Structures are given as C-alpha cells and as structure tokens.
PDB file of C-alpha atoms and ligand atoms in Angstrom:
ATOM      1  CA  MET A 531      -0.137   0.012  -0.263  1.00  0.00           C
ATOM      2  CA  PHE A 532       2.875   2.238   0.969  1.00  0.00           C
ATOM      3  CA  ILE A 533       4.947   1.431  -2.028  1.00  0.00           C
ATOM      4  CA  PHE A 534       1.626   1.999  -4.336  1.00  0.00           C
ATOM      5  CA  LEU A 535       1.294   5.559  -2.842  1.00  0.00           C
ATOM      6  CA  LEU A 536       4.878   6.223  -3.271  1.00  0.00           C
ATOM      7  CA  LYS A 537       4.322   5.299  -7.034  1.00  0.00           C
ATOM      8  CA  TYR A 538       1.690   7.700  -7.777  1.00  0.00           C
ATOM      9  CA  VAL A 539       3.087  10.593  -5.688  1.00  0.00           C
ATOM     10  CA  SER A 540       6.398  10.168  -7.304  1.00  0.00           C
ATOM     11  CA  LEU A 541       4.744  10.492 -10.701  1.00  0.00           C
ATOM     12  CA  GLY A 542       2.539  13.240  -9.754  1.00  0.00           C
ATOM     13  CA  VAL A 543       5.461  15.450  -8.259  1.00  0.00           C
ATOM     14  CA  LEU A 544       7.394  14.411 -11.650  1.00  0.00           C
ATOM     15  CA  VAL A 545       4.457  16.043 -13.648  1.00  0.00           C
ATOM     16  CA  PHE A 546       4.475  19.268 -11.121  1.00  0.00           C
ATOM     17  CA  GLN A 547       8.609  19.469 -11.391  1.00  0.00           C
ATOM     18  CA  THR A 548       8.584  18.835 -15.529  1.00  0.00           C
ATOM     19  CA  THR A 549       5.749  21.650 -15.935  1.00  0.00           C
ATOM     20  CA  SER A 550       7.453  24.154 -13.704  1.00  0.00           C
ATOM     21  CA  LEU A 551      11.029  23.630 -15.042  1.00  0.00           C
ATOM     22  CA  VAL A 552       9.846  24.175 -18.649  1.00  0.00           C
ATOM     23  CA  LEU A 553       7.821  27.365 -17.466  1.00  0.00           C
ATOM     24  CA  THR A 554      10.544  28.772 -15.440  1.00  0.00           C
ATOM     25  CA  MET A 555      13.276  28.355 -17.898  1.00  0.00           C
ATOM     26  CA  ARG A 556      11.108  29.654 -20.504  1.00  0.00           C
ATOM     27  CA  TYR A 557      10.532  32.845 -18.232  1.00  0.00           C
ATOM     28  CA  SER A 558      14.067  33.150 -17.237  1.00  0.00           C
ATOM     29  CA  ARG A 559      15.159  32.917 -21.063  1.00  0.00           C
ATOM     30  CA  THR A 560      12.685  35.628 -22.095  1.00  0.00           C
ATOM     31  CA  LEU A 561      13.648  37.929 -19.041  1.00  0.00           C
ATOM     32  CA  GLN A 562      16.142  40.680 -20.054  1.00  0.00           C
ATOM     33  CA  GLY A 563      18.683  41.083 -17.313  1.00  0.00           C
ATOM     34  CA  GLU A 564      21.851  43.232 -17.103  1.00  0.00           C
ATOM     35  CA  GLY A 565      25.512  42.038 -17.357  1.00  0.00           C
ATOM     36  CA  PRO A 566      26.248  38.526 -18.624  1.00  0.00           C
ATOM     37  CA  ARG A 567      23.877  35.787 -18.800  1.00  0.00           C
ATOM     38  CA  TYR A 568      24.276  32.556 -16.463  1.00  0.00           C
ATOM     39  CA  LEU A 569      26.329  29.778 -17.948  1.00  0.00           C
ATOM     40  CA  ALA A 570      24.227  26.601 -18.711  1.00  0.00           C
ATOM     41  CA  SER A 571      27.032  24.385 -17.851  1.00  0.00           C
ATOM     42  CA  SER A 572      27.529  25.819 -14.487  1.00  0.00           C
ATOM     43  CA  ALA A 573      23.728  25.462 -13.718  1.00  0.00           C
ATOM     44  CA  VAL A 574      24.111  21.836 -14.649  1.00  0.00           C
ATOM     45  CA  VAL A 575      27.047  21.628 -12.069  1.00  0.00           C
ATOM     46  CA  SER A 576      25.142  23.401  -9.343  1.00  0.00           C
ATOM     47  CA  ALA A 577      22.230  21.302  -9.670  1.00  0.00           C
ATOM     48  CA  GLU A 578      24.251  18.079  -9.329  1.00  0.00           C
ATOM     49  CA  LEU A 579      25.865  19.493  -6.305  1.00  0.00           C
ATOM     50  CA  LEU A 580      22.507  20.282  -4.959  1.00  0.00           C
ATOM     51  CA  LYS A 581      21.359  16.855  -5.634  1.00  0.00           C
ATOM     52  CA  ILE A 582      24.357  15.252  -3.896  1.00  0.00           C
ATOM     53  CA  LEU A 583      23.744  17.051  -0.802  1.00  0.00           C
ATOM     54  CA  THR A 584      20.192  16.507  -0.338  1.00  0.00           C
ATOM     55  CA  CYS A 585      20.827  12.731  -1.238  1.00  0.00           C
ATOM     56  CA  VAL A 586      23.774  13.051   1.645  1.00  0.00           C
ATOM     57  CA  LEU A 587      20.549  14.589   3.998  1.00  0.00           C
ATOM     58  CA  LEU A 588      18.452  11.787   2.975  1.00  0.00           C
ATOM     59  CA  VAL A 589      20.795   8.986   3.789  1.00  0.00           C
ATOM     60  CA  TYR A 590      21.707  10.643   7.234  1.00  0.00           C
ATOM     61  CA  LYS A 591      17.831  11.024   8.063  1.00  0.00           C
ATOM     62  CA  ASP A 592      17.497   7.135   7.085  1.00  0.00           C
ATOM     63  CA  HIS A 593      20.212   6.526   9.517  1.00  0.00           C
ATOM     64  CA  SER A 594      18.422   8.112  12.569  1.00  0.00           C
ATOM     65  CA  PHE A 595      20.728  11.526  12.002  1.00  0.00           C
ATOM     66  CA  SER A 596      23.864   9.892  13.144  1.00  0.00           C
ATOM     67  CA  ILE A 597      26.978  11.228  11.612  1.00  0.00           C
ATOM     68  CA  ARG A 598      28.978   7.994  12.350  1.00  0.00           C
ATOM     69  CA  ALA A 599      26.254   5.603  10.734  1.00  0.00           C
ATOM     70  CA  LEU A 600      26.093   7.955   7.609  1.00  0.00           C
ATOM     71  CA  ASN A 601      30.141   7.950   7.355  1.00  0.00           C
ATOM     72  CA  ASN A 602      29.922   4.111   7.477  1.00  0.00           C
ATOM     73  CA  VAL A 603      27.327   3.858   4.761  1.00  0.00           C
ATOM     74  CA  LEU A 604      29.218   6.236   2.580  1.00  0.00           C
ATOM     75  CA  THR A 605      32.221   4.323   3.102  1.00  0.00           C
ATOM     76  CA  GLN A 606      31.161   0.742   2.805  1.00  0.00           C
ATOM     77  CA  GLU A 607      28.842   1.565  -0.013  1.00  0.00           C
ATOM     78  CA  ILE A 608      30.838   4.017  -2.098  1.00  0.00           C
ATOM     79  CA  ILE A 609      34.352   3.822  -1.168  1.00  0.00           C
ATOM     80  CA  ASN A 610      34.794   0.170  -0.193  1.00  0.00           C
ATOM     81  CA  LYS A 611      33.008  -0.960  -3.399  1.00  0.00           C
ATOM     82  CA  PRO A 612      34.606   0.965  -6.132  1.00  0.00           C
ATOM     83  CA  MET A 613      33.640  -1.572  -9.053  1.00  0.00           C
ATOM     84  CA  ASP A 614      30.093  -1.237  -7.968  1.00  0.00           C
ATOM     85  CA  THR A 615      30.433   2.363  -7.847  1.00  0.00           C
ATOM     86  CA  LEU A 616      32.127   2.510 -11.181  1.00  0.00           C
ATOM     87  CA  LYS A 617      28.982   0.745 -12.760  1.00  0.00           C
ATOM     88  CA  LEU A 618      27.182   4.075 -12.283  1.00  0.00           C
ATOM     89  CA  ALA A 619      29.786   6.050 -14.477  1.00  0.00           C
ATOM     90  CA  ILE A 620      27.910   4.328 -17.414  1.00  0.00           C
ATOM     91  CA  PRO A 621      24.801   5.940 -16.904  1.00  0.00           C
ATOM     92  CA  SER A 622      26.208   9.201 -15.627  1.00  0.00           C
ATOM     93  CA  GLY A 623      28.436   9.620 -18.485  1.00  0.00           C
ATOM     94  CA  ILE A 624      25.783   8.961 -21.060  1.00  0.00           C
ATOM     95  CA  TYR A 625      23.396  11.302 -19.250  1.00  0.00           C
ATOM     96  CA  THR A 626      26.332  14.121 -19.783  1.00  0.00           C
ATOM     97  CA  LEU A 627      26.895  13.161 -23.318  1.00  0.00           C
ATOM     98  CA  GLN A 628      22.818  13.540 -23.723  1.00  0.00           C
ATOM     99  CA  ASN A 629      22.469  16.947 -22.175  1.00  0.00           C
ATOM    100  CA  ASN A 630      25.404  18.130 -24.412  1.00  0.00           C
ATOM    101  CA  LEU A 631      23.508  16.366 -27.378  1.00  0.00           C
ATOM    102  CA  LEU A 632      20.357  18.303 -26.566  1.00  0.00           C
ATOM    103  CA  TYR A 633      22.244  21.420 -26.630  1.00  0.00           C
ATOM    104  CA  VAL A 634      23.658  20.559 -30.069  1.00  0.00           C
ATOM    105  CA  ALA A 635      20.263  19.882 -31.051  1.00  0.00           C
ATOM    106  CA  LEU A 636      18.629  22.960 -29.775  1.00  0.00           C
ATOM    107  CA  SER A 637      21.351  25.073 -31.891  1.00  0.00           C
ATOM    108  CA  ASN A 638      20.324  23.290 -35.030  1.00  0.00           C
ATOM    109  CA  LEU A 639      16.773  22.541 -34.727  1.00  0.00           C
ATOM    110  CA  ASP A 640      13.574  24.741 -33.585  1.00  0.00           C
ATOM    111  CA  ALA A 641      12.279  23.900 -30.588  1.00  0.00           C
ATOM    112  CA  ALA A 642       8.997  22.591 -31.952  1.00  0.00           C
ATOM    113  CA  THR A 643      10.892  20.157 -34.106  1.00  0.00           C
ATOM    114  CA  TYR A 644      13.065  19.299 -31.224  1.00  0.00           C
ATOM    115  CA  GLN A 645      10.145  18.319 -29.007  1.00  0.00           C
ATOM    116  CA  VAL A 646       8.509  16.188 -31.651  1.00  0.00           C
ATOM    117  CA  THR A 647      11.562  14.148 -32.452  1.00  0.00           C
ATOM    118  CA  TYR A 648      12.577  13.807 -28.724  1.00  0.00           C
ATOM    119  CA  GLN A 649       9.300  12.036 -27.851  1.00  0.00           C
ATOM    120  CA  LEU A 650      10.914   8.999 -29.988  1.00  0.00           C
ATOM    121  CA  LYS A 651      12.521   8.258 -26.393  1.00  0.00           C
ATOM    122  CA  ILE A 652       9.175   6.774 -25.240  1.00  0.00           C
ATOM    123  CA  LEU A 653       9.446   4.172 -27.709  1.00  0.00           C
ATOM    124  CA  THR A 654      13.296   3.619 -27.183  1.00  0.00           C
ATOM    125  CA  THR A 655      12.743   3.398 -23.313  1.00  0.00           C
ATOM    126  CA  ALA A 656       9.995   0.784 -24.247  1.00  0.00           C
ATOM    127  CA  LEU A 657      12.417  -1.362 -26.527  1.00  0.00           C
ATOM    128  CA  PHE A 658      15.183  -1.251 -23.988  1.00  0.00           C
ATOM    129  CA  SER A 659      12.561  -2.236 -21.024  1.00  0.00           C
ATOM    130  CA  VAL A 660      12.081  -5.178 -23.048  1.00  0.00           C
ATOM    131  CA  SER A 661      15.541  -6.426 -24.201  1.00  0.00           C
ATOM    132  CA  MET A 662      17.266  -5.276 -20.828  1.00  0.00           C
ATOM    133  CA  LEU A 663      14.711  -6.181 -18.160  1.00  0.00           C
ATOM    134  CA  GLY A 664      12.737  -8.791 -19.997  1.00  0.00           C
ATOM    135  CA  ARG A 665       9.581  -6.832 -19.760  1.00  0.00           C
ATOM    136  CA  ARG A 666       6.494  -7.902 -21.719  1.00  0.00           C
ATOM    137  CA  LEU A 667       4.408  -5.582 -23.251  1.00  0.00           C
ATOM    138  CA  GLY A 668       1.028  -6.769 -24.514  1.00  0.00           C
ATOM    139  CA  VAL A 669      -0.614  -5.697 -27.914  1.00  0.00           C
ATOM    140  CA  TYR A 670      -2.669  -2.685 -25.923  1.00  0.00           C
ATOM    141  CA  GLN A 671       0.410  -1.386 -24.140  1.00  0.00           C
ATOM    142  CA  TRP A 672       2.358  -1.306 -27.485  1.00  0.00           C
ATOM    143  CA  LEU A 673      -0.695   0.529 -29.124  1.00  0.00           C
ATOM    144  CA  SER A 674      -1.269   2.993 -26.070  1.00  0.00           C
ATOM    145  CA  LEU A 675       2.737   3.831 -26.357  1.00  0.00           C
ATOM    146  CA  LEU A 676       2.259   4.351 -30.291  1.00  0.00           C
ATOM    147  CA  ILE A 677      -0.879   6.600 -29.987  1.00  0.00           C
ATOM    148  CA  LEU A 678       0.688   8.621 -27.006  1.00  0.00           C
ATOM    149  CA  MET A 679       3.864   9.334 -29.095  1.00  0.00           C
ATOM    150  CA  ALA A 680       1.720  10.209 -31.901  1.00  0.00           C
ATOM    151  CA  GLY A 681      -0.677  12.228 -30.005  1.00  0.00           C
ATOM    152  CA  VAL A 682       2.268  14.253 -28.287  1.00  0.00           C
ATOM    153  CA  ALA A 683       4.112  14.773 -31.422  1.00  0.00           C
ATOM    154  CA  LEU A 684       0.688  16.053 -33.055  1.00  0.00           C
ATOM    155  CA  VAL A 685       0.348  18.783 -29.998  1.00  0.00           C
ATOM    156  CA  GLN A 686       3.774  19.877 -30.756  1.00  0.00           C
ATOM    157  CA  TRP A 687       3.874  19.596 -34.555  1.00  0.00           C
ATOM    158  CA  PRO A 688       4.816  23.398 -35.918  1.00  0.00           C
ATOM    159  CA  SER A 689       1.859  24.729 -37.539  1.00  0.00           C
ATOM    160  CA  ASP A 690       3.620  26.778 -40.218  1.00  0.00           C
ATOM    161  CA  SER A 691       6.704  25.212 -41.155  1.00  0.00           C
ATOM    162  CA  SER A 692       8.065  28.104 -42.907  1.00  0.00           C
ATOM    163  CA  GLN A 693       7.968  30.356 -39.801  1.00  0.00           C
ATOM    164  CA  ALA A 694       9.584  27.872 -37.810  1.00  0.00           C
ATOM    165  CA  HIS A 695      12.388  27.508 -40.786  1.00  0.00           C
ATOM    166  CA  GLU A 696      12.939  31.195 -40.508  1.00  0.00           C
ATOM    167  CA  GLN A 697      13.573  31.025 -36.719  1.00  0.00           C
ATOM    168  CA  LEU A 698      16.506  28.619 -37.689  1.00  0.00           C
ATOM    169  CA  THR A 699      19.921  30.415 -37.399  1.00  0.00           C
ATOM    170  CA  THR A 700      22.824  28.906 -38.987  1.00  0.00           C
ATOM    171  CA  GLY A 701      23.197  25.190 -38.638  1.00  0.00           C
ATOM    172  CA  SER A 702      22.234  22.141 -40.209  1.00  0.00           C
ATOM    173  CA  GLN A 703      18.903  20.438 -39.671  1.00  0.00           C
ATOM    174  CA  PHE A 704      20.558  17.069 -40.352  1.00  0.00           C
ATOM    175  CA  VAL A 705      23.350  17.564 -37.259  1.00  0.00           C
ATOM    176  CA  GLY A 706      20.399  18.684 -35.007  1.00  0.00           C
ATOM    177  CA  LEU A 707      18.083  15.552 -36.051  1.00  0.00           C
ATOM    178  CA  MET A 708      21.121  13.207 -35.592  1.00  0.00           C
ATOM    179  CA  ALA A 709      21.959  14.507 -32.113  1.00  0.00           C
ATOM    180  CA  VAL A 710      18.345  14.273 -30.867  1.00  0.00           C
ATOM    181  CA  LEU A 711      18.000  10.786 -32.353  1.00  0.00           C
ATOM    182  CA  VAL A 712      21.309   9.625 -30.388  1.00  0.00           C
ATOM    183  CA  ALA A 713      19.939  11.381 -27.458  1.00  0.00           C
ATOM    184  CA  CYS A 714      16.578   9.460 -27.421  1.00  0.00           C
ATOM    185  CA  CYS A 715      18.688   6.123 -27.698  1.00  0.00           C
ATOM    186  CA  SER A 716      20.650   7.626 -24.683  1.00  0.00           C
ATOM    187  CA  SER A 717      17.787   8.365 -22.739  1.00  0.00           C
ATOM    188  CA  GLY A 718      16.132   5.113 -23.039  1.00  0.00           C
ATOM    189  CA  PHE A 719      19.387   3.362 -22.346  1.00  0.00           C
ATOM    190  CA  ALA A 720      20.426   5.159 -19.365  1.00  0.00           C
ATOM    191  CA  GLY A 721      17.287   5.177 -17.769  1.00  0.00           C
ATOM    192  CA  VAL A 722      16.717   1.423 -18.113  1.00  0.00           C
ATOM    193  CA  TYR A 723      20.256   0.889 -17.125  1.00  0.00           C
ATOM    194  CA  PHE A 724      19.927   3.074 -14.011  1.00  0.00           C
ATOM    195  CA  GLU A 725      16.388   0.875 -13.394  1.00  0.00           C
ATOM    196  CA  LYS A 726      18.116  -2.339 -13.603  1.00  0.00           C
ATOM    197  CA  ILE A 727      20.853  -1.346 -11.098  1.00  0.00           C
ATOM    198  CA  LEU A 728      18.422  -0.119  -8.761  1.00  0.00           C
ATOM    199  CA  LYS A 729      15.980  -2.936  -8.994  1.00  0.00           C
ATOM    200  CA  GLU A 730      18.764  -5.692  -9.151  1.00  0.00           C
ATOM    201  CA  THR A 731      20.603  -4.530  -6.199  1.00  0.00           C
ATOM    202  CA  LYS A 732      19.544  -3.445  -2.481  1.00  0.00           C
ATOM    203  CA  GLN A 733      21.416  -0.124  -1.880  1.00  0.00           C
ATOM    204  CA  SER A 734      19.065   2.738  -1.268  1.00  0.00           C
ATOM    205  CA  VAL A 735      17.995   4.752  -4.301  1.00  0.00           C
ATOM    206  CA  TRP A 736      19.788   7.598  -2.634  1.00  0.00           C
ATOM    207  CA  VAL A 737      23.074   6.091  -2.097  1.00  0.00           C
ATOM    208  CA  ARG A 738      22.640   5.276  -6.077  1.00  0.00           C
ATOM    209  CA  ASN A 739      22.172   8.987  -6.650  1.00  0.00           C
ATOM    210  CA  ILE A 740      25.054   9.988  -4.863  1.00  0.00           C
ATOM    211  CA  GLN A 741      27.302   7.728  -7.162  1.00  0.00           C
ATOM    212  CA  LEU A 742      25.638   8.794 -10.009  1.00  0.00           C
ATOM    213  CA  GLY A 743      25.808  12.427  -8.871  1.00  0.00           C
ATOM    214  CA  VAL A 744      29.619  12.320  -8.278  1.00  0.00           C
ATOM    215  CA  PHE A 745      30.412  11.338 -11.683  1.00  0.00           C
ATOM    216  CA  GLY A 746      27.935  13.751 -13.116  1.00  0.00           C
ATOM    217  CA  LEU A 747      30.022  16.422 -11.246  1.00  0.00           C
ATOM    218  CA  VAL A 748      33.142  15.231 -12.585  1.00  0.00           C
ATOM    219  CA  PHE A 749      31.829  15.079 -15.843  1.00  0.00           C
ATOM    220  CA  GLY A 750      29.864  18.363 -15.528  1.00  0.00           C
ATOM    221  CA  LEU A 751      33.031  20.222 -14.362  1.00  0.00           C
ATOM    222  CA  MET A 752      34.907  19.113 -17.477  1.00  0.00           C
ATOM    223  CA  GLY A 753      32.339  20.355 -19.586  1.00  0.00           C
ATOM    224  CA  VAL A 754      32.335  23.779 -17.856  1.00  0.00           C
ATOM    225  CA  PHE A 755      36.357  23.906 -18.577  1.00  0.00           C
ATOM    226  CA  VAL A 756      36.031  22.720 -22.204  1.00  0.00           C
ATOM    227  CA  TYR A 757      32.778  24.874 -23.033  1.00  0.00           C
ATOM    228  CA  ASP A 758      33.233  28.041 -20.867  1.00  0.00           C
ATOM    229  CA  GLY A 759      36.799  28.047 -19.424  1.00  0.00           C
ATOM    230  CA  ASN A 760      37.551  31.497 -20.819  1.00  0.00           C
ATOM    231  CA  ARG A 761      34.220  32.924 -19.689  1.00  0.00           C
ATOM    232  CA  VAL A 762      34.676  31.371 -16.260  1.00  0.00           C
ATOM    233  CA  ARG A 763      38.137  32.861 -15.952  1.00  0.00           C
ATOM    234  CA  GLU A 764      36.948  36.222 -16.691  1.00  0.00           C
ATOM    235  CA  TYR A 765      33.808  36.526 -15.019  1.00  0.00           C
ATOM    236  CA  GLY A 766      33.474  33.500 -12.519  1.00  0.00           C
ATOM    237  CA  MET A 767      31.619  30.540 -12.169  1.00  0.00           C
ATOM    238  CA  PHE A 768      28.284  32.113 -11.019  1.00  0.00           C
ATOM    239  CA  GLN A 769      28.223  35.237 -13.216  1.00  0.00           C
ATOM    240  CA  GLY A 770      24.694  36.232 -14.098  1.00  0.00           C
ATOM    241  CA  TYR A 771      23.126  34.152 -11.566  1.00  0.00           C
ATOM    242  CA  ASN A 772      19.669  35.570 -10.113  1.00  0.00           C
ATOM    243  CA  HIS A 773      16.965  34.039  -8.029  1.00  0.00           C
ATOM    244  CA  LEU A 774      15.421  32.771 -11.189  1.00  0.00           C
ATOM    245  CA  THR A 775      18.560  30.737 -11.803  1.00  0.00           C
ATOM    246  CA  TRP A 776      18.569  29.263  -8.463  1.00  0.00           C
ATOM    247  CA  THR A 777      14.976  27.925  -8.829  1.00  0.00           C
ATOM    248  CA  VAL A 778      15.746  26.547 -12.277  1.00  0.00           C
ATOM    249  CA  VAL A 779      18.748  24.712 -10.630  1.00  0.00           C
ATOM    250  CA  ALA A 780      16.782  23.776  -7.607  1.00  0.00           C
ATOM    251  CA  LEU A 781      13.892  22.411  -9.763  1.00  0.00           C
ATOM    252  CA  GLN A 782      16.598  20.533 -12.086  1.00  0.00           C
ATOM    253  CA  ALA A 783      17.869  19.014  -8.960  1.00  0.00           C
ATOM    254  CA  LEU A 784      14.436  17.992  -7.810  1.00  0.00           C
ATOM    255  CA  GLY A 785      14.224  16.642 -11.353  1.00  0.00           C
ATOM    256  CA  GLY A 786      17.131  14.109 -10.613  1.00  0.00           C
ATOM    257  CA  LEU A 787      15.881  13.202  -7.360  1.00  0.00           C
ATOM    258  CA  VAL A 788      12.275  12.706  -8.537  1.00  0.00           C
ATOM    259  CA  ILE A 789      13.187  10.609 -11.637  1.00  0.00           C
ATOM    260  CA  ALA A 790      15.260   8.341  -9.415  1.00  0.00           C
ATOM    261  CA  ALA A 791      12.227   7.767  -7.069  1.00  0.00           C
ATOM    262  CA  VAL A 792       9.800   7.224 -10.360  1.00  0.00           C
ATOM    263  CA  ILE A 793      12.300   4.718 -11.785  1.00  0.00           C
ATOM    264  CA  LYS A 794      12.423   2.991  -8.409  1.00  0.00           C
ATOM    265  CA  TYR A 795       8.789   2.819  -7.294  1.00  0.00           C
ATOM    266  CA  ALA A 796       7.358   2.849 -10.962  1.00  0.00           C
ATOM    267  CA  ASP A 797       9.241   2.445 -14.301  1.00  0.00           C
ATOM    268  CA  ASN A 798      10.743   4.197 -17.113  1.00  0.00           C
ATOM    269  CA  ILE A 799       7.739   3.725 -19.287  1.00  0.00           C
ATOM    270  CA  LEU A 800       5.282   5.244 -16.719  1.00  0.00           C
ATOM    271  CA  LYS A 801       7.841   7.948 -16.549  1.00  0.00           C
ATOM    272  CA  GLY A 802       7.387   8.740 -20.401  1.00  0.00           C
ATOM    273  CA  PHE A 803       3.498   8.751 -19.667  1.00  0.00           C
ATOM    274  CA  ALA A 804       3.989  11.494 -16.886  1.00  0.00           C
ATOM    275  CA  THR A 805       6.424  13.687 -18.781  1.00  0.00           C
ATOM    276  CA  SER A 806       4.029  13.634 -21.776  1.00  0.00           C
ATOM    277  CA  LEU A 807       1.117  14.616 -19.594  1.00  0.00           C
ATOM    278  CA  SER A 808       3.224  17.609 -18.372  1.00  0.00           C
ATOM    279  CA  ILE A 809       4.000  18.631 -21.917  1.00  0.00           C
ATOM    280  CA  ILE A 810       0.202  19.041 -22.242  1.00  0.00           C
ATOM    281  CA  LEU A 811      -0.209  20.530 -18.848  1.00  0.00           C
ATOM    282  CA  SER A 812       2.534  23.341 -19.541  1.00  0.00           C
ATOM    283  CA  THR A 813       0.995  23.993 -23.054  1.00  0.00           C
ATOM    284  CA  LEU A 814      -2.695  24.567 -20.935  1.00  0.00           C
ATOM    285  CA  ILE A 815      -0.816  26.778 -18.536  1.00  0.00           C
ATOM    286  CA  SER A 816       0.868  28.670 -21.068  1.00  0.00           C
ATOM    287  CA  TYR A 817      -2.419  29.230 -23.101  1.00  0.00           C
ATOM    288  CA  PHE A 818      -4.751  30.050 -20.178  1.00  0.00           C
ATOM    289  CA  TRP A 819      -2.562  31.677 -17.514  1.00  0.00           C
ATOM    290  CA  LEU A 820       0.650  33.212 -19.318  1.00  0.00           C
ATOM    291  CA  GLN A 821      -0.892  34.037 -22.608  1.00  0.00           C
ATOM    292  CA  ASP A 822       2.334  32.790 -24.014  1.00  0.00           C
ATOM    293  CA  PHE A 823       1.059  30.437 -26.641  1.00  0.00           C
ATOM    294  CA  GLU A 824      -1.372  30.484 -29.704  1.00  0.00           C
ATOM    295  CA  PRO A 825      -2.986  27.057 -30.553  1.00  0.00           C
ATOM    296  CA  THR A 826      -3.523  26.582 -34.119  1.00  0.00           C
ATOM    297  CA  ARG A 827      -6.877  25.223 -35.987  1.00  0.00           C
TER     298      ARG A 827
HETATM  299  O1  LIG B 204      14.982  12.989 -21.071  1.00  0.00           O
HETATM  300  P1  LIG B 204      15.458  12.170 -20.076  1.00  0.00           P
HETATM  301  O2  LIG B 204      14.163  11.748 -18.917  1.00  0.00           O
HETATM  302  O3  LIG B 204      16.351  10.889 -20.257  1.00  0.00           O
HETATM  303  O4  LIG B 204      16.367  12.912 -18.793  1.00  0.00           O
HETATM  304  C1  LIG B 204      16.600  12.510 -17.659  1.00  0.00           C
HETATM  305  C2  LIG B 204      17.450  13.701 -17.038  1.00  0.00           C
HETATM  306  O5  LIG B 204      17.320  13.255 -15.589  1.00  0.00           O
HETATM  307  C3  LIG B 204      18.920  13.565 -17.506  1.00  0.00           C
HETATM  308  O6  LIG B 204      19.244  15.033 -17.655  1.00  0.00           O
HETATM  309  C4  LIG B 204      19.647  13.345 -16.245  1.00  0.00           C
HETATM  310  O7  LIG B 204      20.985  13.888 -15.944  1.00  0.00           O
HETATM  311  C5  LIG B 204      18.768  13.343 -15.007  1.00  0.00           C
HETATM  312  N1  LIG B 204      18.683  11.970 -14.027  1.00  0.00           N
HETATM  313  C6  LIG B 204      19.098  12.394 -12.793  1.00  0.00           C
HETATM  314  N2  LIG B 204      19.272  11.346 -11.899  1.00  0.00           N
HETATM  315  C7  LIG B 204      18.806   9.875 -11.995  1.00  0.00           C
HETATM  316  C8  LIG B 204      18.224   9.933 -13.390  1.00  0.00           C
HETATM  317  C9  LIG B 204      18.152  10.855 -14.461  1.00  0.00           C
HETATM  318  O8  LIG B 204      19.714  13.495 -12.567  1.00  0.00           O
HETATM  319  N3  LIG B 204      18.940   9.319 -11.007  1.00  0.00           N
END
C-alpha cells in the first residue's frame, strides 16, 4: 500500500516538476537582465551539487541522524565498493553526453521540431525495457505507446513550417536531427540501465544517486572548462546568477531526485507517460495563464 502510494506520489511530483521547470526556464530565458547571462554548464554543475547534498541528507535521515552511521554507509557502499560505484559511471557519462547532445540539437533545430523528435524516447525506452529487463508488453500496451507518441508529436507539431524554418539560425537540420536521435537512444538506455541497477541490488536509491551524482559532477565540471573555461576565468563560475537561475537549478535537482524515485517505485515507461502529461499541462498553463501560446486550428 505504501509502495503503491509512493509510486503515484512520485509520478505526480514528476508532472509538477517537469511542468514548472519548462515554464521557469522559458520565463528566465525571456527575461532581459543586465550583465552576462548565466552559463548553462555552470547551472548543470550547481544542480548536480545540490542533488548530491540532498541525497546525503536523506541518507543521514534514514540512519537516524547519526554522523557515524552516515560515514559508515558512504565508506562501505561507495568507497569500499569501487567496481559497484564505477558501474554508475556508465549512465552518468551517457546522461552528460545526452545533455550536451540536446544542446547541439537545440542549436540546429527549432524548439517544436526538437520536442516532436525527442518524444521518440518513449519508444526507445520501451524497447530497452523489453530487451534489458525482460519486460513483456501486450498488444494494447504497444498500441497505447504508439498512440501516446503520435498524440504528443501532433500537439507539438509546428503549424507554419516556413515560420519555424525562418527561426533557424545557422546550422544544419541534419546535425540537429542526428543529435536528438542519438539522445533518444541514450535517454532510453541510461534510464533502463539505472532501473536495472536499482531493482537488481539492495542499495538505497539515494546512495545510488550519490554515486551517479559524483560522476555527473566530474563530467559536468569537465564540460564547464571545455565549453566555458575562458568565460569562467573572466567573470567567474556564478556570473549572471539571479533568483530565477537558482529556481531553475533547484527544479533541475528536484528532477534528478524525482526521476530516481519514479524509476524505483514505478518504471521508465510510466515516466514517459508522466512527462508527456506535463507537456500537455504546460501547454494549457502557457495558454490560459501566461497567454504565451497561440494554438492553431
Ligand atoms: O530526457 P530524460 O528523461 O532521459 O532525462 C533525464 C534527466 O534526468 C537527465 O538530464 C539526467 O541527468 C537526469 N537524471 C538524474 N538522476 C537520475 C536519473 C536521471 O539527475 N537518477
């Protein structure tokens, strides 16, 4: 009963988190501020740090707020089991690559085309769940996945393609499409790989998330120095941060925690349904509340 409740609470929080993140990011991007804009690569690192800190606090709470017990768990489960910890480098590295690929995708494709194509991850996730976890899907489940994918794609389909194409700056659609297609495969694979590790071993989801986060932090910092090294040297790591940036960082960190809980208590396929529900929800809010979206006929 408790697990059942956790499953639906985590799915509900994921819908809330995805919706608020999309809207806050959109707002923070349209807001004109003074000075340099915050670096996306730095925001990724901050979110990763916040996620690790929260997970450490959750493990601390799970061990009756004892520093000694926390120390024991972290030493035994993370430091003394290097091979086990190293396994998490795989999904972590793939997620870092994926986050960079999505950046490449968005530099070469308009947002609508990107959203449509990225929904293919629902199908890759189902395929990886079948092949890696031995999950069986009935004809109706496959059909509902296909209908869901088609439905979300239609909602996002650009109405006036010439307008969408005009928004394209330099860059190649082909490169963008390739990037998003590889990201669909990596999203499905990394999600299902993380699910396999979570469900086949006994470690707590928060310990697993610390392991994932530590590699994420290392890969993320490498990203900061490769992409934005010069800008960081000039204006610092936290240039252009404001309260909205911190809200986006907090929502992103919450996303990592909630996705981990959803993968543990539900699964990656239900996660796909929850995030598509949030696409519909954010469309409705942006239309009725923010008057930011004109639906087509
Ligand atoms: O698009 P997709 O659902 O694959 O995105 C998952 C996102 O959640 C990635 O950006 C990944 O970094 C993050 N994540 C996380 N912690 C997990 C699982 C995923 O931060 N345990």
